[in-house]
Tab-separated table of C-alpha atoms in Angstrom:
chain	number	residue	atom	x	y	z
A	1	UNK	CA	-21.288	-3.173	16.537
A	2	UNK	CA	-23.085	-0.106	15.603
A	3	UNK	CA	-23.970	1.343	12.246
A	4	UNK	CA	-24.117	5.053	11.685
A	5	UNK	CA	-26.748	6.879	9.949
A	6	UNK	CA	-24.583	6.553	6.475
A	7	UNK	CA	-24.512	2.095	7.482
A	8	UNK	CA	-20.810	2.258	8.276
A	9	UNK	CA	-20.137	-0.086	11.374
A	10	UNK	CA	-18.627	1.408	14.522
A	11	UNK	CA	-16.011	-0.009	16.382
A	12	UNK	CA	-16.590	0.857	20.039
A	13	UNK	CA	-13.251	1.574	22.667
A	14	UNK	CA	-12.886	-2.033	23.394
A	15	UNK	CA	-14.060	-3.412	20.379
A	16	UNK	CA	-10.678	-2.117	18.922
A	17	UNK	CA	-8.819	-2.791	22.006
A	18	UNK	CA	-10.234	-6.615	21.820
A	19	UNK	CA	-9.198	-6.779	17.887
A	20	UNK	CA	-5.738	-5.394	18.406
A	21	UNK	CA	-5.122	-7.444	21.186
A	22	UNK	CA	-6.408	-10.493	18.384
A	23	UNK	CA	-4.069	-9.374	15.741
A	24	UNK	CA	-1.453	-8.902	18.181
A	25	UNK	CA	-1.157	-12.494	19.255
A	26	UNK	CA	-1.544	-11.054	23.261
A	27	UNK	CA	-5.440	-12.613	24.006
A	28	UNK	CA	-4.247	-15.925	23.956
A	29	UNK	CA	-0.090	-17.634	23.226
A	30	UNK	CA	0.356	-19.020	19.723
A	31	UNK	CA	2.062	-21.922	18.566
A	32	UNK	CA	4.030	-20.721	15.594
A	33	UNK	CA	7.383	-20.253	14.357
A	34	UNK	CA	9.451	-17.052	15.746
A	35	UNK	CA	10.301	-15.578	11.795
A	36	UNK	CA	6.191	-15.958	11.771
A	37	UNK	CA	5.504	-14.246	14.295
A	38	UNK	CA	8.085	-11.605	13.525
A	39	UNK	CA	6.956	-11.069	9.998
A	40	UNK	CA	3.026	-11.325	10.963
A	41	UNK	CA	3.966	-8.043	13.377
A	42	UNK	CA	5.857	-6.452	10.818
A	43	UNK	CA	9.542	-6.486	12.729
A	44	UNK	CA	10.012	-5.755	16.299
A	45	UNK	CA	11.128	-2.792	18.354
A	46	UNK	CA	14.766	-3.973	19.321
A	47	UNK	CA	16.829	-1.019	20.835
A	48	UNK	CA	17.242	-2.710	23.532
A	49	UNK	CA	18.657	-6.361	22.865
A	50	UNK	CA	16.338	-8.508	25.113
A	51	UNK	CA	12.903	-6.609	24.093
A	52	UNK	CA	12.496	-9.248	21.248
A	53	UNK	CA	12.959	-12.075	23.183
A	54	UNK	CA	10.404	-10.509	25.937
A	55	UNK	CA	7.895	-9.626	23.210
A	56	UNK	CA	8.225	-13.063	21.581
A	57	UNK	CA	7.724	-14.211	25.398
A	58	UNK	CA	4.292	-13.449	25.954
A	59	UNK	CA	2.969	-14.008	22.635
A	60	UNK	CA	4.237	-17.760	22.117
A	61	UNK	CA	3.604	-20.936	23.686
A	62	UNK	CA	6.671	-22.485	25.027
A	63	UNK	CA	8.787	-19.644	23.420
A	64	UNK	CA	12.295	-21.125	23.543
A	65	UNK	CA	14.653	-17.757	23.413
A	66	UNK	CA	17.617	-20.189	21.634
A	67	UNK	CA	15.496	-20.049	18.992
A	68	UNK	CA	15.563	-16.384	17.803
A	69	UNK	CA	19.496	-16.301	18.766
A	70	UNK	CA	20.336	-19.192	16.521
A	71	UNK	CA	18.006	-17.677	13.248
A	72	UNK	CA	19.746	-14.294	14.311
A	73	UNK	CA	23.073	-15.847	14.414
A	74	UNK	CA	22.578	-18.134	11.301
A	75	UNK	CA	21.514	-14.227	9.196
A	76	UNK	CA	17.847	-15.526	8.988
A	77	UNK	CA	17.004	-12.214	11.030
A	78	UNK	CA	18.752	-9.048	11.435
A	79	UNK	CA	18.674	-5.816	14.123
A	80	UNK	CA	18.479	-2.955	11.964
A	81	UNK	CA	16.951	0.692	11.043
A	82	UNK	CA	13.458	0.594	9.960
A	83	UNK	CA	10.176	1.991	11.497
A	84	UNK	CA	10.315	5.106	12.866
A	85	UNK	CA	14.352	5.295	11.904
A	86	UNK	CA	14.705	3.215	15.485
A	87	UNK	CA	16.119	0.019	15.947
A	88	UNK	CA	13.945	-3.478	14.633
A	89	UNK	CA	14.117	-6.829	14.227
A	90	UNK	CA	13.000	-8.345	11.002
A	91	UNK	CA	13.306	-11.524	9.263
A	92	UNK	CA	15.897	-11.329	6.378
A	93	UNK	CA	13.165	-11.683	3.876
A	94	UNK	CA	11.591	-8.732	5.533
A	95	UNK	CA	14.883	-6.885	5.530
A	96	UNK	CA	15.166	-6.552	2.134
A	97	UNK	CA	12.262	-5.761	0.998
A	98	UNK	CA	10.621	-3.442	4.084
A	99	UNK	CA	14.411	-1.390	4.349
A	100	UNK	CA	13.468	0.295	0.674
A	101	UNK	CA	10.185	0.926	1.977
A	102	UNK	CA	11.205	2.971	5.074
A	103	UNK	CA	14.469	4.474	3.258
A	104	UNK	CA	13.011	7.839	2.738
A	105	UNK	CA	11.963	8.249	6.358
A	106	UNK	CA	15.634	7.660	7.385
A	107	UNK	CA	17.100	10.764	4.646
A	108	UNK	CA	14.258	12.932	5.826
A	109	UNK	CA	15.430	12.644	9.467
A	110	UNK	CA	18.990	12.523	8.856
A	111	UNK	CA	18.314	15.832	7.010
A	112	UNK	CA	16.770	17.452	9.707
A	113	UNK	CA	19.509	16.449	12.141
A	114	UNK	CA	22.634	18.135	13.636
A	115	UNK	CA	24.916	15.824	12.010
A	116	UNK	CA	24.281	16.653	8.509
A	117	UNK	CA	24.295	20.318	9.493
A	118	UNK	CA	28.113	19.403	10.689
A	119	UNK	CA	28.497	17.572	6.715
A	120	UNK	CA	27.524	20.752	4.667
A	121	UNK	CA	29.252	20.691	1.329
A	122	UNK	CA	30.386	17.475	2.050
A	123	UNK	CA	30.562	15.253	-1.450
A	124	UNK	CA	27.818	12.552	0.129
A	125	UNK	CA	28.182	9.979	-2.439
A	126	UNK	CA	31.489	9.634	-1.863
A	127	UNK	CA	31.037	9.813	1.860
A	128	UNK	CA	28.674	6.693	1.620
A	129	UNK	CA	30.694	4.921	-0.927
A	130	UNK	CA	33.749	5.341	1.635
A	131	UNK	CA	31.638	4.214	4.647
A	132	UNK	CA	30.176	1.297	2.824
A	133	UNK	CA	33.888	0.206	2.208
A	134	UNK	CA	34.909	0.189	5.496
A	135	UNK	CA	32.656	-1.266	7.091
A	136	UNK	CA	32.280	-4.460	4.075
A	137	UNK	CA	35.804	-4.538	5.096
A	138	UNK	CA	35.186	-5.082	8.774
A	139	UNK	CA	31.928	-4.701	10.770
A	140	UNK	CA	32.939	-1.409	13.024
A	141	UNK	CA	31.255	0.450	15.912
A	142	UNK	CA	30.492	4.159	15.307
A	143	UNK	CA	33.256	5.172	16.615
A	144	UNK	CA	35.537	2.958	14.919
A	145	UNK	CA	33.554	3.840	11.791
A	146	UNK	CA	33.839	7.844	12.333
A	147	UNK	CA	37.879	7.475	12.769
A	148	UNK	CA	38.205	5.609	9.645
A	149	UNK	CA	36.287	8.611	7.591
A	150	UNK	CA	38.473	10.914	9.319
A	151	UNK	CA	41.289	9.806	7.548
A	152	UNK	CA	39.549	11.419	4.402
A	153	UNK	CA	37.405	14.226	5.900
A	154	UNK	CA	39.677	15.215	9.126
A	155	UNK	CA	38.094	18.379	9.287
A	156	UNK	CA	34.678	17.350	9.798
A	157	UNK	CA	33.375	15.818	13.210
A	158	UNK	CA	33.538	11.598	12.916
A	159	UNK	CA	30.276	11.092	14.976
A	160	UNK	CA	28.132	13.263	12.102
A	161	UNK	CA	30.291	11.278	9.440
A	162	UNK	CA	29.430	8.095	11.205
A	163	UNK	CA	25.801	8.839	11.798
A	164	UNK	CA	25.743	9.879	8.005
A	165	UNK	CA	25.868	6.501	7.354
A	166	UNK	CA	23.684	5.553	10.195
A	167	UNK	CA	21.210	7.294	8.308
A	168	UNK	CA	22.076	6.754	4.655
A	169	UNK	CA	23.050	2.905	4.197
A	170	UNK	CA	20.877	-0.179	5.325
A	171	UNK	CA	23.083	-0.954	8.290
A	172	UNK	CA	22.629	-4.237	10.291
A	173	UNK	CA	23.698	-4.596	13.879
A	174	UNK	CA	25.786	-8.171	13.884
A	175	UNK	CA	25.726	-10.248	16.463
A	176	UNK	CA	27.113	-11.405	18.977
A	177	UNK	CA	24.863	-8.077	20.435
A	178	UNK	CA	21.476	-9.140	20.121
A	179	UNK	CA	21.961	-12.987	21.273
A	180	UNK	CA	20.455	-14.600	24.152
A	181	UNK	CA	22.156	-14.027	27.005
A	182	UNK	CA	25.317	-12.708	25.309
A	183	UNK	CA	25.974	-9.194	24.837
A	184	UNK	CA	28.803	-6.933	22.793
A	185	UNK	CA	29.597	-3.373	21.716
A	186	UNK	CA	26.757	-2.390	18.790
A	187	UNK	CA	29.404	-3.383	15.191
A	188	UNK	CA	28.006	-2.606	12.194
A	189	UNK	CA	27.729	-3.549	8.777
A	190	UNK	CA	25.748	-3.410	5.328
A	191	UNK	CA	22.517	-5.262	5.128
A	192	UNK	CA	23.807	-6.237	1.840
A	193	UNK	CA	27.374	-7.850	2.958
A	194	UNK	CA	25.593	-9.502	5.996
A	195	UNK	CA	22.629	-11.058	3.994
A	196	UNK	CA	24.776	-11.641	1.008
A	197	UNK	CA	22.632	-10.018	-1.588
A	198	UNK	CA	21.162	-6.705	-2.953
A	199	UNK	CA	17.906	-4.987	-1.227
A	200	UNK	CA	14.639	-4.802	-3.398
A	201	UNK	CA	14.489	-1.927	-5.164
A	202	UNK	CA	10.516	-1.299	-4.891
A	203	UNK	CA	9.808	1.280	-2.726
A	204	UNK	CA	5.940	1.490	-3.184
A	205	UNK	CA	4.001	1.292	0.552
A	206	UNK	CA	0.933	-0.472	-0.631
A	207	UNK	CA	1.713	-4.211	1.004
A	208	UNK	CA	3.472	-2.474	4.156
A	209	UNK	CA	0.390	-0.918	4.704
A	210	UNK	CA	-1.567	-3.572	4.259
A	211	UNK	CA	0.531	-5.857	6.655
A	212	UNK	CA	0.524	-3.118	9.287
A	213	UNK	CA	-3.462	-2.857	8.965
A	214	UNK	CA	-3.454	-6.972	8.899
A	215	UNK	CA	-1.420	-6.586	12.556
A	216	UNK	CA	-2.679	-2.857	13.919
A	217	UNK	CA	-6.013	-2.566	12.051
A	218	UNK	CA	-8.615	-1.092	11.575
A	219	UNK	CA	-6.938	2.293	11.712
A	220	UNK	CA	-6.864	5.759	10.200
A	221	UNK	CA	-4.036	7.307	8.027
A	222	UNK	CA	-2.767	9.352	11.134
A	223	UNK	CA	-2.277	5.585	12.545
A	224	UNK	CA	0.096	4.667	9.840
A	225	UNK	CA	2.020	7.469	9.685
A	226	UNK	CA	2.451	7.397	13.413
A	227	UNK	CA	3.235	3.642	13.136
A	228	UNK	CA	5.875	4.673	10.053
A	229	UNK	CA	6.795	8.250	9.695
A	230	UNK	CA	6.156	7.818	5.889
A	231	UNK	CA	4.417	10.750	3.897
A	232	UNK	CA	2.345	10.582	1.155
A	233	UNK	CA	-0.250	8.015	2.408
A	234	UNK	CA	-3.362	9.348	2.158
A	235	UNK	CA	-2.978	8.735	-1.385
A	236	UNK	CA	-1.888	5.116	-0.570
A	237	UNK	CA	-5.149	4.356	1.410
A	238	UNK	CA	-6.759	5.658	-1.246
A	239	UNK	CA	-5.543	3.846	-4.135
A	240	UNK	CA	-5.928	0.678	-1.533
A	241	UNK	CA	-9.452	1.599	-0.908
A	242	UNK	CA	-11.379	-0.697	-3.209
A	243	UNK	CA	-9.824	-3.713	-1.046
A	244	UNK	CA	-10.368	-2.279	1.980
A	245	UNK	CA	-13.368	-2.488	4.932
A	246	UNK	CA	-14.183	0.842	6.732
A	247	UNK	CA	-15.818	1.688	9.645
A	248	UNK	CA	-16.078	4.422	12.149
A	249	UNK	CA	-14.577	4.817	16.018
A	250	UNK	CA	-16.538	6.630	17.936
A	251	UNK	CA	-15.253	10.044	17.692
A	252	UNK	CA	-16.292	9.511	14.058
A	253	UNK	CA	-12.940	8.630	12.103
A	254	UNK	CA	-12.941	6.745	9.151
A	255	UNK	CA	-10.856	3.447	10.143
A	256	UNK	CA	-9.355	1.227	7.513
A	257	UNK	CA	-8.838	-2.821	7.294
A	258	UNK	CA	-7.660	-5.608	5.528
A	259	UNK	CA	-11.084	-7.028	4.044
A	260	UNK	CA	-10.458	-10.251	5.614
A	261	UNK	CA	-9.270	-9.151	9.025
A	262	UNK	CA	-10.326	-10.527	12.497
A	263	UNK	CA	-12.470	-8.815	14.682
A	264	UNK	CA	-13.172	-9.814	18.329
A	265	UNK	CA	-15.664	-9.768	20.330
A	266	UNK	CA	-15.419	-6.605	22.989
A	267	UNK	CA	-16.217	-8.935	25.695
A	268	UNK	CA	-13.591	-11.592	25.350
A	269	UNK	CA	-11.786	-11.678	28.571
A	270	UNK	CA	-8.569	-10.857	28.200
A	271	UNK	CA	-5.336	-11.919	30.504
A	272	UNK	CA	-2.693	-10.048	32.095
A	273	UNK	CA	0.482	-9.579	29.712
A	274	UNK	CA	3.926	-8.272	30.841
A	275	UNK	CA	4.718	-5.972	27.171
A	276	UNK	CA	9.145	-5.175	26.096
A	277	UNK	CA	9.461	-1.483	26.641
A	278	UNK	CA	9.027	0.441	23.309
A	279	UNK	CA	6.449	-2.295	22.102
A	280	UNK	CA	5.319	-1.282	19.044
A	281	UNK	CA	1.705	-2.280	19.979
A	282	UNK	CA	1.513	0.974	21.944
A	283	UNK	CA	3.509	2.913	19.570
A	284	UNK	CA	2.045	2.603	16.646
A	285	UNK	CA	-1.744	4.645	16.564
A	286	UNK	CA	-2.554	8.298	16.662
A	287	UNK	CA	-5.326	7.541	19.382
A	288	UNK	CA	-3.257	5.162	21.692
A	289	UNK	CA	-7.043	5.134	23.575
A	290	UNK	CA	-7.266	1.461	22.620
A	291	UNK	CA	-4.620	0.157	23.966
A	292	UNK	CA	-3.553	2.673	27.327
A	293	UNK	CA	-5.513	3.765	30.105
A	294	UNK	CA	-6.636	7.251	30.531
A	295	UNK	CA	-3.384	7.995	33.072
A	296	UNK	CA	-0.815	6.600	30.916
A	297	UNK	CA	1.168	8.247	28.922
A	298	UNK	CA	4.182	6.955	26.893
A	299	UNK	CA	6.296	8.833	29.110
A	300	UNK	CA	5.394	6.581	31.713
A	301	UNK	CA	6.778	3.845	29.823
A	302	UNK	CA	9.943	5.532	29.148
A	303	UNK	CA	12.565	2.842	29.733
A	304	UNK	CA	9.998	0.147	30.980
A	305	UNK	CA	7.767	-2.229	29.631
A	306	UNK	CA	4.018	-1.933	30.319
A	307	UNK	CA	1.587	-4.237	31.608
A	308	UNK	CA	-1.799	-4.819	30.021
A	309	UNK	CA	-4.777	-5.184	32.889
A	310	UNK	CA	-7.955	-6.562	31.263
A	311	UNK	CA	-6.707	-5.562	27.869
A	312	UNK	CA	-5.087	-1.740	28.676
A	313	UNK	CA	-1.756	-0.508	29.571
A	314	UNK	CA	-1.971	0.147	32.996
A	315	UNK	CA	1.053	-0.296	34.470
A	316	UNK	CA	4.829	-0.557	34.199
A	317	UNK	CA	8.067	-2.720	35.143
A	318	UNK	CA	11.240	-3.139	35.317
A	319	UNK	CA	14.453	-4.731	36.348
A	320	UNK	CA	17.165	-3.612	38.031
A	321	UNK	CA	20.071	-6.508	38.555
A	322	UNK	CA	22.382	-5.967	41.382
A	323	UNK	CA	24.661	-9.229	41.807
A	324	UNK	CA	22.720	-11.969	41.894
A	325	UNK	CA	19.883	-10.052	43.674
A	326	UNK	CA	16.960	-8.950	41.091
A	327	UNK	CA	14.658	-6.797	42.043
A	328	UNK	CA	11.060	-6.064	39.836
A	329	UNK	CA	9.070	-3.172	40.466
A	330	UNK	CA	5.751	-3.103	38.838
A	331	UNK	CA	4.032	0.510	38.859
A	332	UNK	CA	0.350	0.565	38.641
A	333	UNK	CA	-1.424	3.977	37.333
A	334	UNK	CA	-5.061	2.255	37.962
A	335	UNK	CA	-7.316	0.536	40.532
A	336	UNK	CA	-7.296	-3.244	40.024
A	337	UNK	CA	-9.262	-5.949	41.701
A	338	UNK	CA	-7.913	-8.578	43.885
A	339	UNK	CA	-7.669	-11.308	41.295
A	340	UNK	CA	-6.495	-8.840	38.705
A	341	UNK	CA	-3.345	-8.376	41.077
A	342	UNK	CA	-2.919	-11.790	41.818
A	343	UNK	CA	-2.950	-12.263	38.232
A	344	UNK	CA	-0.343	-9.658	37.760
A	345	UNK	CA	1.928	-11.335	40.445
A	346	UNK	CA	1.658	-14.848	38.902
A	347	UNK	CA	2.482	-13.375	35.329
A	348	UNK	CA	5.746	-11.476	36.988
A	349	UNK	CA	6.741	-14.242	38.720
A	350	UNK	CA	6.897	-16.417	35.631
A	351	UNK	CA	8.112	-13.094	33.371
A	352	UNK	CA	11.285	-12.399	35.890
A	353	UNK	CA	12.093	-16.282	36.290
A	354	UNK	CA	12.598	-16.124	32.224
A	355	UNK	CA	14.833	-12.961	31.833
A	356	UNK	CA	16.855	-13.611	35.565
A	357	UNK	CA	16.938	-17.254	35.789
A	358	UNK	CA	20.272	-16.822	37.041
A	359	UNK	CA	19.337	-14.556	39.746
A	360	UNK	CA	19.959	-16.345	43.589
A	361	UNK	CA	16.823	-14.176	44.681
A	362	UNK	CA	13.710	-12.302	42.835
A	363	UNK	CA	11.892	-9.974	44.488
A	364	UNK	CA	9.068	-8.593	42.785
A	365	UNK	CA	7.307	-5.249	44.304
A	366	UNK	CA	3.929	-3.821	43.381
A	367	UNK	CA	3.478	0.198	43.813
A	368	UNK	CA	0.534	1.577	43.301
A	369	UNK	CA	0.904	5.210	41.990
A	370	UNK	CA	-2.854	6.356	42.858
A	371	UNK	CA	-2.674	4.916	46.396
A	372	UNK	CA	1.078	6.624	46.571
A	373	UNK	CA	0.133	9.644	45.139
């Protein structure tokens, strides 16, 4: 570690890549509880149903997937909109008290949308007081939900009345979408009526930041607010400051940390790992430098998961299911070295028998883009 000329310590490239890869439970697999390991990566990205399980795959030792479905089932964690207004999973405790939180992000983008440009003059209270109703009364798709408010507002388009509520109410996805192996139409409800209880009511960011620096850290304020959309946080850091380490990158940011958090070494070796697509460990800085290669982009990773070579994002996979026949193609975007690839395969191999242990034959197919290309 370096010092500048002012004694603040800078964090080289893979200093921060090593850290985050630390924080992120991805160096080596842990041996704790899945609501801990939710809660220590402050919820999971969970648009699609089997990311979780995937994510919880390669960071736990012996990860049994019953065990998310049955604390998902039994209300202990729910799939609903938090960071970034997209899709998470989050422990119940987390629920209630990180959905106040991340509130204002959700009016500020329902405001900019087309469906509340399709709800002017609409009375909104009683919109939400309607929607809440219905769907306490019954958990309802969108759909369902947007022909119910039609019956009061049958002039008005029911996807922008349903999406109104998307936006406006803590809605939780129930299951049986989001179990292992079992799948459903997306049915809403209230995070209240699901969990049985009100939502906190604080909505101060202080201890989410401090959680996302304890997972993502250190970082700048652009990090955050790329991690979770919310405004006003440069005078959170600040107020935070006096408990807070700093350093320096080495394009000369100031990066913020949890005065107790880990830092690794930059030469720790660090193993292949097959990430969910949308994993919030490569969503969630400004300078995504630390964690992707120079060639990838999130683009790339568009509907795929990545793959972490020595610690960076450096290629991507997925699964396409035809029958019984499953076929994985893994899309490299830089030059790896003979045991790096047999790494890859053996990591696959283990990855597809996990989500397509049904499958009568895997086939798993390596591309690389720079060679193609």
């Amino acid at each position: 570690m370096k010092e500048t000329t002012q004694g603040t310590p800078v964090l080289s490239r893979r200093a921060l890549n090593r850290t985050l890869l630390g924080r992120q439970l991805l160096l080596e697999r842990v041996e704790r509880s899945v609501p801990d390991v939710v809660e220590h990566l402050v919820g999971m990205q969970a648009q699609e149903p089997l990311d979780p399980y995937v994510g919880l795959w390669t960071r736990i030792a012996g990860f049994d997937p019953e065990e998310l479905s049955a604390l998902i089932a039994a209300r202990g964690a729910v799939r609903m909109g938090l960071l970034r207004t997209t899709l998470h999973l989050a422990t119940a405790r987390d629920a209630r008290t990180l959905y106040p939180v991340m509130a204002d992000v959700l009016r500020r983008a329902f405001r900019s949308s087309p469906f509340a440009k399709q709800l002017v003059d609409v009375d909104m209270a009683a919109l939400l007081e309607a929607a809440r109703a219905a769907l306490e009364e019954q958990p309802r798709t969108p759909t369902e939900l947007g022909q119910a408010l039609t019956t009061s507002w049958p002039d008005r388009d029911p996807t922008s009345l349903a999406y109104a509520a998307r936006f406006l109410l803590p809605l939780v996805q129930v299951p049986p979408r989001g179990l292992w192996k079992q799948t459903s139409r997306p049915m809403n409800t209230t995070a209240e009526a699901w969990l049985g209880g009100p939502l906190e009511t604080s909505t101060a960011a202080d201890d989410a930041v401090l959680r996302y620096l304890a997972a993502f850290g250190p970082a700048t304020v652009a990090d955050i607010r790329i991690w979770s959309w919310l405004t006003g946080l440069r005078e959170v850091v600040e107020r935070l400051r006096a408990r807070l380490r700093t350093y320096r990158d080495e394009a000369g940011r100031e990066l913020f940390d949890i005065e107790d958090g880990l830092l690794v070494d930059p030469d720790v070796p660090a193993p292949v790992r097959f990430l969910p697509q949308y994993d919030n460990v490569f969503l969630s800085h400004d300078d995504r430098s630390r964690i992707l290669v120079e060639r990838m982009t999130i683009p790339d990773l568009i509907w795929r998961g990545g793959v972490a070579v020595d610690g960076f994002v450096t290629g991507a996979w997925r699964i396409r299911r035809e029958r019984r026949q499953a076929t994985m193609t893994i899309e490299l975007l830089a030059t790896v070295t003979g045991a790096q690839r047999l790494e890859i395969e053996e990591e696959a191999a283990r990855l597809f028998a996990f989500v397509a242990e049904d499958a009568e034959s895997r086939d798993v197919q390596i591309v690389d883009r720079l060679a193609a290309g």
